[in-house]
């Protein structure tokens, strides 16, 4: 029918389009345009594929640091629709990443753009090494990294791309259809799904752990979680949430101070400076992948302390703690930290700090882990792996006041991303939530050596708060920029 895709004719079409660009070099900048023009001229619908991209390594990178070599990482984008940020590799000119990125429903005409950067922990911006572009045609690729000046070669990047046409995936996933009509139905559903949800992230579920810049000599190792934020890249958001978002709450005074009124820009700038420092990608970050329940356990584990606060020589346990979270509309990441985190001091909104003052989020609230039956019925004599675990999550966020009707959708998403944990969703006004939260905190105080002041944002005597640290950092950056501009002006005058 006119205007409708012929799902059974896509196989040869994908080959034709890829053949049209196969002679182009992988670093040519108009590869995607060539393919799209070809498809348009032939009046073809552009087929979709599922990609598994393995970013393997790079070599021959230039020395970027005065002391040491370079701290490279990369940012990959598919048609500027979805992006992937790698881990940082310290002090090397030949980094090995071996990181995987799965993306479903990608047009065969897509272009993969990769920018290679050098992390500079002590500067407001990172150094640019170079970039390259390539098609998504499958195979192992060795691509030249082009520098900013005259496209000078700045190393080689190796990656591997595997792809499967969505029609073939649909056939594999079909429940053993007994006739041709069943196959056609499965393929049509896959094609419709691809057009509705293109560039769909499909794992692996990765996370990074970031440390507040205020963590230092005044911070004991047993308090490190109170200076940490986590960011998880989770699956399923577009398909489950659709276009549902949660805008900031105009009835909430603290939210109005951030988003409304003549002084709001000052409030936002301070929060955004704090966010940038909290979520900065540095050589000190921790990174990991969620493959199973054990990885979730490790993410939520803390040290065990005595009543006096001393760390005990025992295996880490799932910590009875309450966390503040948001699901970002920007990159659909799940960002969280302990509600009592020290860096929340002096900020108008915990959730706005996590969201970077976004005017809307996918969802937000608080959550806490608990053993089946609740913390009130638990004993440390029982090992973590001997009990079933639950994640109790709510919509307790004054800044965004999420709609409780969306809680079932939140459960559906987290069921896919928190393996081994039963997801319990509760509205913030549900009495069962307060009962569970209170039991969690009571267990932390009585059994794990957590101090009462750690349950709420706090700072130790003499400790610099993140807000003050951010103000000082902003002034230093402004002075550096002014000095650099004056240097340029003086050079121009001397010419």
XYZ file of C-alpha atoms in Angstrom:
495
model
C 0.000 0.000 0.000
C 1.252 3.543 -0.693
C 2.919 5.130 2.289
C 3.402 1.798 4.078
C 6.641 -0.133 4.473
C 6.926 -3.504 2.776
C 8.548 -5.390 5.665
C 9.392 -8.453 3.597
C 11.303 -6.402 1.021
C 13.678 -4.728 3.420
C 16.425 -7.324 3.238
C 17.644 -6.455 -0.238
C 17.070 -2.743 0.281
C 19.461 -2.608 3.231
C 22.162 -4.147 1.064
C 21.487 -1.673 -1.756
C 21.764 1.348 0.498
C 24.894 0.072 2.218
C 26.426 -0.734 -1.182
C 25.746 2.875 -2.209
C 28.064 4.103 0.540
C 30.456 1.180 0.925
C 33.063 2.819 -1.295
C 33.132 5.947 0.877
C 35.962 6.124 3.386
C 34.892 5.591 6.989
C 36.069 9.103 7.928
C 34.212 10.972 5.176
C 31.792 13.458 6.727
C 28.843 13.098 4.279
C 28.401 9.329 4.348
C 24.972 9.597 5.962
C 23.872 12.230 3.441
C 24.956 9.980 0.551
C 22.826 7.108 1.844
C 19.806 9.250 2.629
C 19.928 10.920 -0.793
C 20.140 7.525 -2.470
C 17.120 6.228 -0.553
C 15.115 9.379 -1.299
C 15.952 9.299 -5.018
C 14.879 5.662 -5.247
C 11.707 6.372 -3.255
C 12.712 3.774 -0.673
C 11.778 3.561 2.975
C 14.982 3.456 4.988
C 15.366 0.111 6.807
C 16.273 -0.214 10.465
C 18.811 -2.425 12.215
C 19.781 -3.272 15.786
C 23.412 -2.471 16.562
C 25.982 -3.895 18.932
C 28.942 -1.529 18.905
C 32.131 -2.643 20.621
C 34.545 0.216 21.244
C 37.808 -1.711 21.501
C 40.844 0.554 21.751
C 42.881 3.431 20.387
C 46.586 3.849 19.773
C 49.056 6.530 18.767
C 47.269 9.293 20.684
C 49.275 12.500 21.195
C 50.735 13.452 24.562
C 48.324 15.966 26.110
C 49.549 16.503 29.681
C 52.682 18.270 30.896
C 53.120 15.580 33.532
C 52.150 12.146 32.259
C 50.719 11.354 28.844
C 46.922 11.648 28.512
C 43.706 10.605 30.238
C 41.522 9.749 27.224
C 37.820 9.074 26.976
C 35.360 9.402 24.111
C 31.815 10.531 23.369
C 29.987 8.599 20.636
C 26.787 9.774 18.929
C 24.422 8.205 16.420
C 22.996 10.966 14.210
C 23.055 13.260 17.249
C 20.021 11.328 18.563
C 21.626 9.206 21.268
C 25.055 9.286 22.871
C 27.489 7.110 24.792
C 30.238 8.382 27.121
C 33.102 6.021 27.875
C 35.151 5.511 30.987
C 38.314 7.574 31.473
C 41.601 5.727 31.040
C 44.424 7.210 33.082
C 47.898 8.128 31.838
C 47.983 6.269 28.527
C 48.381 6.937 24.797
C 47.017 3.491 23.915
C 43.762 3.092 25.875
C 41.851 -0.175 25.846
C 38.133 0.256 26.545
C 36.371 -2.867 25.278
C 32.993 -1.248 26.062
C 29.678 -2.298 24.507
C 26.788 -0.125 23.329
C 23.546 -1.762 22.152
C 21.048 0.391 20.263
C 17.857 -0.865 18.641
C 15.945 0.560 15.678
C 18.767 2.479 14.006
C 18.399 3.579 10.344
C 20.976 1.872 8.122
C 21.896 5.362 6.920
C 23.007 6.456 10.398
C 26.407 7.992 11.018
C 28.488 7.186 14.078
C 30.464 10.216 15.242
C 33.135 9.728 17.927
C 35.009 12.547 19.643
C 38.107 11.576 21.612
C 38.890 13.814 24.587
C 41.590 14.199 27.229
C 40.255 14.505 30.781
C 41.717 17.396 32.749
C 40.627 17.152 36.379
C 41.876 20.636 37.249
C 40.337 22.571 34.359
C 36.749 23.648 33.632
C 36.920 22.029 30.172
C 38.636 18.974 28.735
C 41.174 18.970 25.917
C 40.047 17.906 22.452
C 42.150 15.193 20.798
C 40.222 14.514 17.609
C 37.244 12.826 15.990
C 36.121 10.427 13.302
C 32.922 9.396 11.541
C 31.886 6.054 10.118
C 28.843 4.248 8.797
C 27.037 1.583 10.799
C 27.878 -1.071 8.250
C 28.915 -4.195 10.196
C 32.502 -5.287 10.593
C 35.718 -4.476 12.417
C 36.944 -0.973 11.621
C 40.291 0.717 12.099
C 39.589 4.418 11.775
C 41.906 7.406 11.698
C 41.336 10.030 14.390
C 41.491 13.489 12.815
C 42.822 16.443 14.789
C 41.383 19.968 14.733
C 44.193 21.504 12.661
C 44.298 20.501 8.967
C 42.756 17.164 9.939
C 46.134 15.964 11.077
C 46.182 12.303 12.156
C 46.069 11.954 15.935
C 45.921 8.219 16.301
C 43.833 5.216 15.291
C 40.604 3.907 16.827
C 39.467 0.277 16.579
C 35.820 -0.722 16.915
C 33.530 -3.528 15.809
C 29.922 -3.216 14.711
C 27.453 -6.109 14.587
C 23.978 -5.547 13.219
C 20.771 -7.459 12.645
C 17.856 -6.281 10.565
C 14.753 -5.743 12.649
C 12.864 -8.115 10.342
C 15.323 -10.889 11.195
C 15.110 -10.068 14.889
C 11.312 -10.234 14.702
C 11.484 -13.691 13.138
C 13.802 -14.883 15.915
C 11.599 -13.459 18.656
C 8.327 -14.721 17.206
C 6.685 -17.495 19.217
C 7.197 -20.175 16.583
C 4.487 -18.898 14.207
C 2.850 -21.689 12.298
C 2.133 -19.788 9.114
C 3.392 -16.971 6.928
C 0.760 -14.600 8.300
C 2.218 -14.939 11.802
C 5.677 -14.043 10.513
C 4.329 -11.056 8.593
C 2.486 -9.794 11.686
C 5.624 -10.034 13.828
C 7.678 -8.182 11.215
C 5.067 -5.448 10.767
C 4.965 -4.922 14.542
C 8.780 -4.631 14.641
C 8.780 -2.106 11.774
C 6.063 0.008 13.374
C 7.934 -0.135 16.661
C 11.154 1.007 14.991
C 9.494 4.030 13.419
C 7.884 4.987 16.716
C 10.952 4.374 18.912
C 14.117 4.877 16.838
C 17.588 4.928 18.440
C 16.412 2.923 21.447
C 19.077 2.239 24.084
C 19.265 -1.484 24.834
C 22.087 -1.847 27.345
C 24.264 -2.860 28.902
C 23.025 -1.048 32.008
C 26.087 0.973 32.997
C 26.721 3.154 36.014
C 29.289 5.655 37.186
C 30.048 6.747 40.732
C 31.116 10.338 41.273
C 32.632 11.972 44.338
C 31.924 15.467 45.579
C 35.010 17.725 45.295
C 34.554 18.504 48.996
C 35.546 14.951 49.913
C 39.018 15.161 51.405
C 40.972 15.088 54.632
C 37.912 15.925 56.716
C 36.030 12.944 55.269
C 36.635 9.542 56.812
C 36.507 6.560 54.470
C 33.395 5.241 56.224
C 31.521 8.395 55.186
C 32.468 8.164 51.493
C 28.939 7.218 50.414
C 27.704 10.522 51.844
C 29.889 12.301 49.275
C 28.892 10.152 46.297
C 26.410 10.365 43.452
C 25.547 7.548 41.070
C 24.323 7.684 37.494
C 22.787 4.607 35.837
C 21.898 4.432 32.152
C 18.691 2.410 32.203
C 16.584 0.764 29.508
C 12.957 1.058 28.487
C 12.106 4.690 29.295
C 10.735 5.835 25.888
C 8.555 2.765 25.329
C 7.109 2.697 28.849
C 6.792 6.404 29.669
C 6.017 7.618 26.156
C 5.783 11.407 26.248
C 4.969 11.588 29.970
C 7.122 14.039 31.938
C 6.882 15.683 35.354
C 7.273 19.500 35.231
C 8.431 21.536 38.193
C 5.805 22.160 40.857
C 4.554 25.753 40.689
C 2.860 25.383 44.083
C 6.137 24.559 45.850
C 7.935 27.598 47.297
C 11.449 26.166 46.942
C 10.746 25.292 43.299
C 9.514 28.811 42.567
C 12.741 30.232 43.994
C 14.640 28.143 41.431
C 12.490 28.531 38.326
C 10.509 31.740 38.780
C 11.202 35.360 39.669
C 14.026 37.869 39.175
C 16.445 36.142 41.566
C 15.878 32.630 40.218
C 18.734 32.870 37.712
C 21.176 33.383 40.585
C 19.746 30.405 42.493
C 19.892 28.214 39.377
C 23.461 29.164 38.531
C 24.615 28.092 41.987
C 22.781 24.752 41.778
C 24.043 24.109 38.260
C 27.624 24.801 39.322
C 27.169 22.241 42.092
C 25.700 19.724 39.651
C 28.638 20.070 37.261
C 31.098 19.361 40.051
C 29.095 16.457 41.448
C 28.670 14.697 38.123
C 32.007 15.615 36.560
C 33.613 12.710 34.700
C 37.123 12.385 36.145
C 39.899 9.842 36.515
C 38.622 9.235 40.069
C 35.164 8.000 39.025
C 34.074 4.448 39.599
C 32.427 2.546 36.759
C 30.518 -0.716 36.452
C 27.912 -2.763 34.595
C 24.732 -4.313 35.987
C 24.682 -7.945 34.877
C 22.708 -9.444 37.753
C 21.492 -9.135 41.359
C 25.031 -9.210 42.759
C 25.876 -5.994 40.920
C 22.859 -4.228 42.435
C 23.888 -5.496 45.882
C 27.399 -4.099 45.374
C 25.952 -0.752 44.319
C 23.966 -0.468 47.561
C 26.531 -1.907 49.970
C 28.306 0.035 52.703
C 30.725 -0.714 55.494
C 29.511 -2.022 58.847
C 30.374 0.147 61.837
C 30.287 -0.275 65.583
C 28.133 1.863 67.836
C 31.062 4.265 68.273
C 31.344 4.661 64.500
C 34.499 2.592 63.968
C 34.602 0.503 60.819
C 34.404 -3.205 61.599
C 36.459 -5.776 59.725
C 33.421 -7.427 58.187
C 32.110 -7.931 54.648
C 30.170 -5.000 53.281
C 26.388 -5.300 53.614
C 23.433 -3.757 51.811
C 23.167 -0.457 53.658
C 19.846 0.527 55.247
C 19.697 3.993 53.691
C 17.210 6.292 51.983
C 18.175 7.720 48.592
C 17.044 10.767 46.606
C 16.646 10.094 42.870
C 15.546 11.564 39.556
C 15.141 10.025 36.118
C 16.492 12.589 33.696
C 14.575 13.724 30.643
C 17.863 14.763 29.037
C 19.666 11.398 28.863
C 17.126 9.141 30.645
C 19.652 8.265 33.327
C 18.715 7.251 36.867
C 20.667 9.601 39.193
C 20.748 9.178 42.944
C 22.556 9.722 46.225
C 21.874 9.179 49.894
C 19.287 11.646 51.163
C 21.653 12.588 53.988
C 24.505 13.393 51.584
C 26.726 16.188 52.856
C 26.700 18.122 49.574
C 22.959 18.898 49.848
C 23.665 21.534 52.525
C 22.674 25.061 51.439
C 20.859 23.959 48.268
C 17.177 24.779 47.788
C 16.295 21.381 46.284
C 17.935 17.968 46.329
C 16.099 16.916 43.194
C 17.029 20.089 41.307
C 20.695 19.456 42.175
C 20.457 15.989 40.596
C 18.500 17.212 37.558
C 20.746 20.240 36.885
C 17.694 22.471 37.362
C 15.785 20.811 34.541
C 12.295 22.245 34.188
C 10.934 18.703 33.844
C 12.067 15.162 34.620
C 10.751 11.735 33.756
C 10.195 11.008 37.460
C 11.638 11.711 40.902
C 11.331 10.823 44.559
C 13.102 8.640 47.117
C 13.844 4.940 47.472
C 15.366 2.486 49.926
C 16.282 -1.197 49.839
C 14.824 -3.597 52.376
C 14.889 -7.334 53.031
C 11.644 -9.156 52.444
C 9.554 -8.684 55.587
C 11.083 -5.277 56.332
C 14.113 -4.085 58.310
C 12.104 -4.365 61.527
C 12.071 -8.152 61.118
C 15.663 -8.557 59.909
C 18.786 -9.734 61.735
C 22.418 -9.248 60.731
C 22.918 -12.924 61.514
C 21.223 -13.545 58.157
C 23.552 -13.056 55.173
C 22.436 -10.712 52.409
C 22.465 -13.499 49.833
C 20.148 -15.613 52.000
C 17.202 -13.232 51.815
C 14.967 -11.860 49.067
C 15.393 -8.118 48.549
C 12.925 -5.366 47.692
C 13.350 -1.813 46.458
C 10.728 0.548 47.874
C 10.430 3.607 45.648
C 8.088 6.591 45.819
C 7.214 9.990 44.343
C 8.324 12.074 47.350
C 9.599 15.158 45.547
C 8.282 18.625 46.302
C 10.228 20.133 43.396
C 8.501 18.039 40.715
C 5.537 16.497 42.598
C 5.308 13.445 40.292
C 1.885 12.080 39.398
C 1.155 8.958 41.479
C -0.757 7.496 38.517
C 2.628 6.976 36.801
C 3.997 4.796 39.629
C 3.013 1.530 37.848
C 5.050 2.648 34.824
C 7.989 3.380 37.093
C 7.716 -0.152 38.442
C 7.684 -1.577 34.924
C 10.926 0.232 34.050
C 12.741 -0.683 37.264
C 11.663 -4.324 37.030
C 13.808 -4.494 33.892
C 16.780 -2.624 35.333
C 17.101 -3.906 38.924
C 17.478 -7.683 38.520
C 16.812 -9.750 41.620
C 14.937 -6.968 43.446
C 11.161 -6.903 43.832
C 10.035 -3.356 43.073
C 7.488 -1.878 45.507
C 6.004 1.474 44.435
C 4.241 3.627 47.043
C 2.707 7.081 46.908
C 4.399 9.537 49.289
C 1.147 9.853 51.272
C 0.826 6.097 51.834
C 1.308 5.326 55.575
C 3.125 2.114 54.633
C 5.913 4.242 53.140
C 6.637 6.101 56.374
C 6.575 2.841 58.313
C 9.115 1.233 55.965
C 11.353 4.323 55.833
C 11.375 4.692 59.610
C 12.287 1.008 60.036
C 15.142 1.414 57.561
C 16.611 4.370 59.422
C 16.079 2.786 62.821
C 18.055 -0.295 61.736
C 20.862 1.904 60.430
C 21.116 3.709 63.770
C 20.838 0.665 66.036
C 22.669 -2.035 64.073
C 25.058 -0.425 61.595
C 26.676 2.415 63.550
C 25.134 5.188 61.454
C 24.973 8.500 63.312
C 21.722 10.435 63.568
C 23.213 13.504 61.848
C 24.032 11.369 58.788
C 20.342 10.912 58.055
C 20.055 14.546 56.974
C 22.415 16.803 54.985
C 25.204 17.998 57.258
C 28.831 19.132 57.325
C 31.573 18.563 59.859
C 33.168 21.430 61.761
C 35.444 23.367 59.439
C 34.206 21.556 56.330
C 33.630 23.604 53.174
C 30.161 23.101 51.705
C 29.688 22.306 48.035
C 27.800 25.564 47.480
C 30.717 27.608 48.829
C 33.179 25.435 46.921
C 31.197 26.057 43.738
C 31.133 29.812 44.275
C 34.884 29.874 44.780
C 35.436 27.651 41.738
C 33.228 29.904 39.585
C 35.205 32.987 40.627
C 38.487 31.238 39.796
C 37.183 30.205 36.377
C 36.016 33.761 35.720
C 39.441 35.136 36.674
C 41.171 32.612 34.387
C 38.902 33.541 31.483
C 39.529 37.250 32.085
C 43.276 36.678 32.215
C 43.187 34.648 28.985
C 41.169 37.360 27.229
C 43.581 40.052 28.370
C 46.435 37.964 26.998
C 44.737 37.728 23.602
C 44.066 41.470 23.551
C 47.718 42.239 24.387
C 48.891 39.937 21.606
C 46.618 41.706 19.117
C 47.922 45.124 20.227
C 51.505 43.949 19.817
C 50.904 42.891 16.195
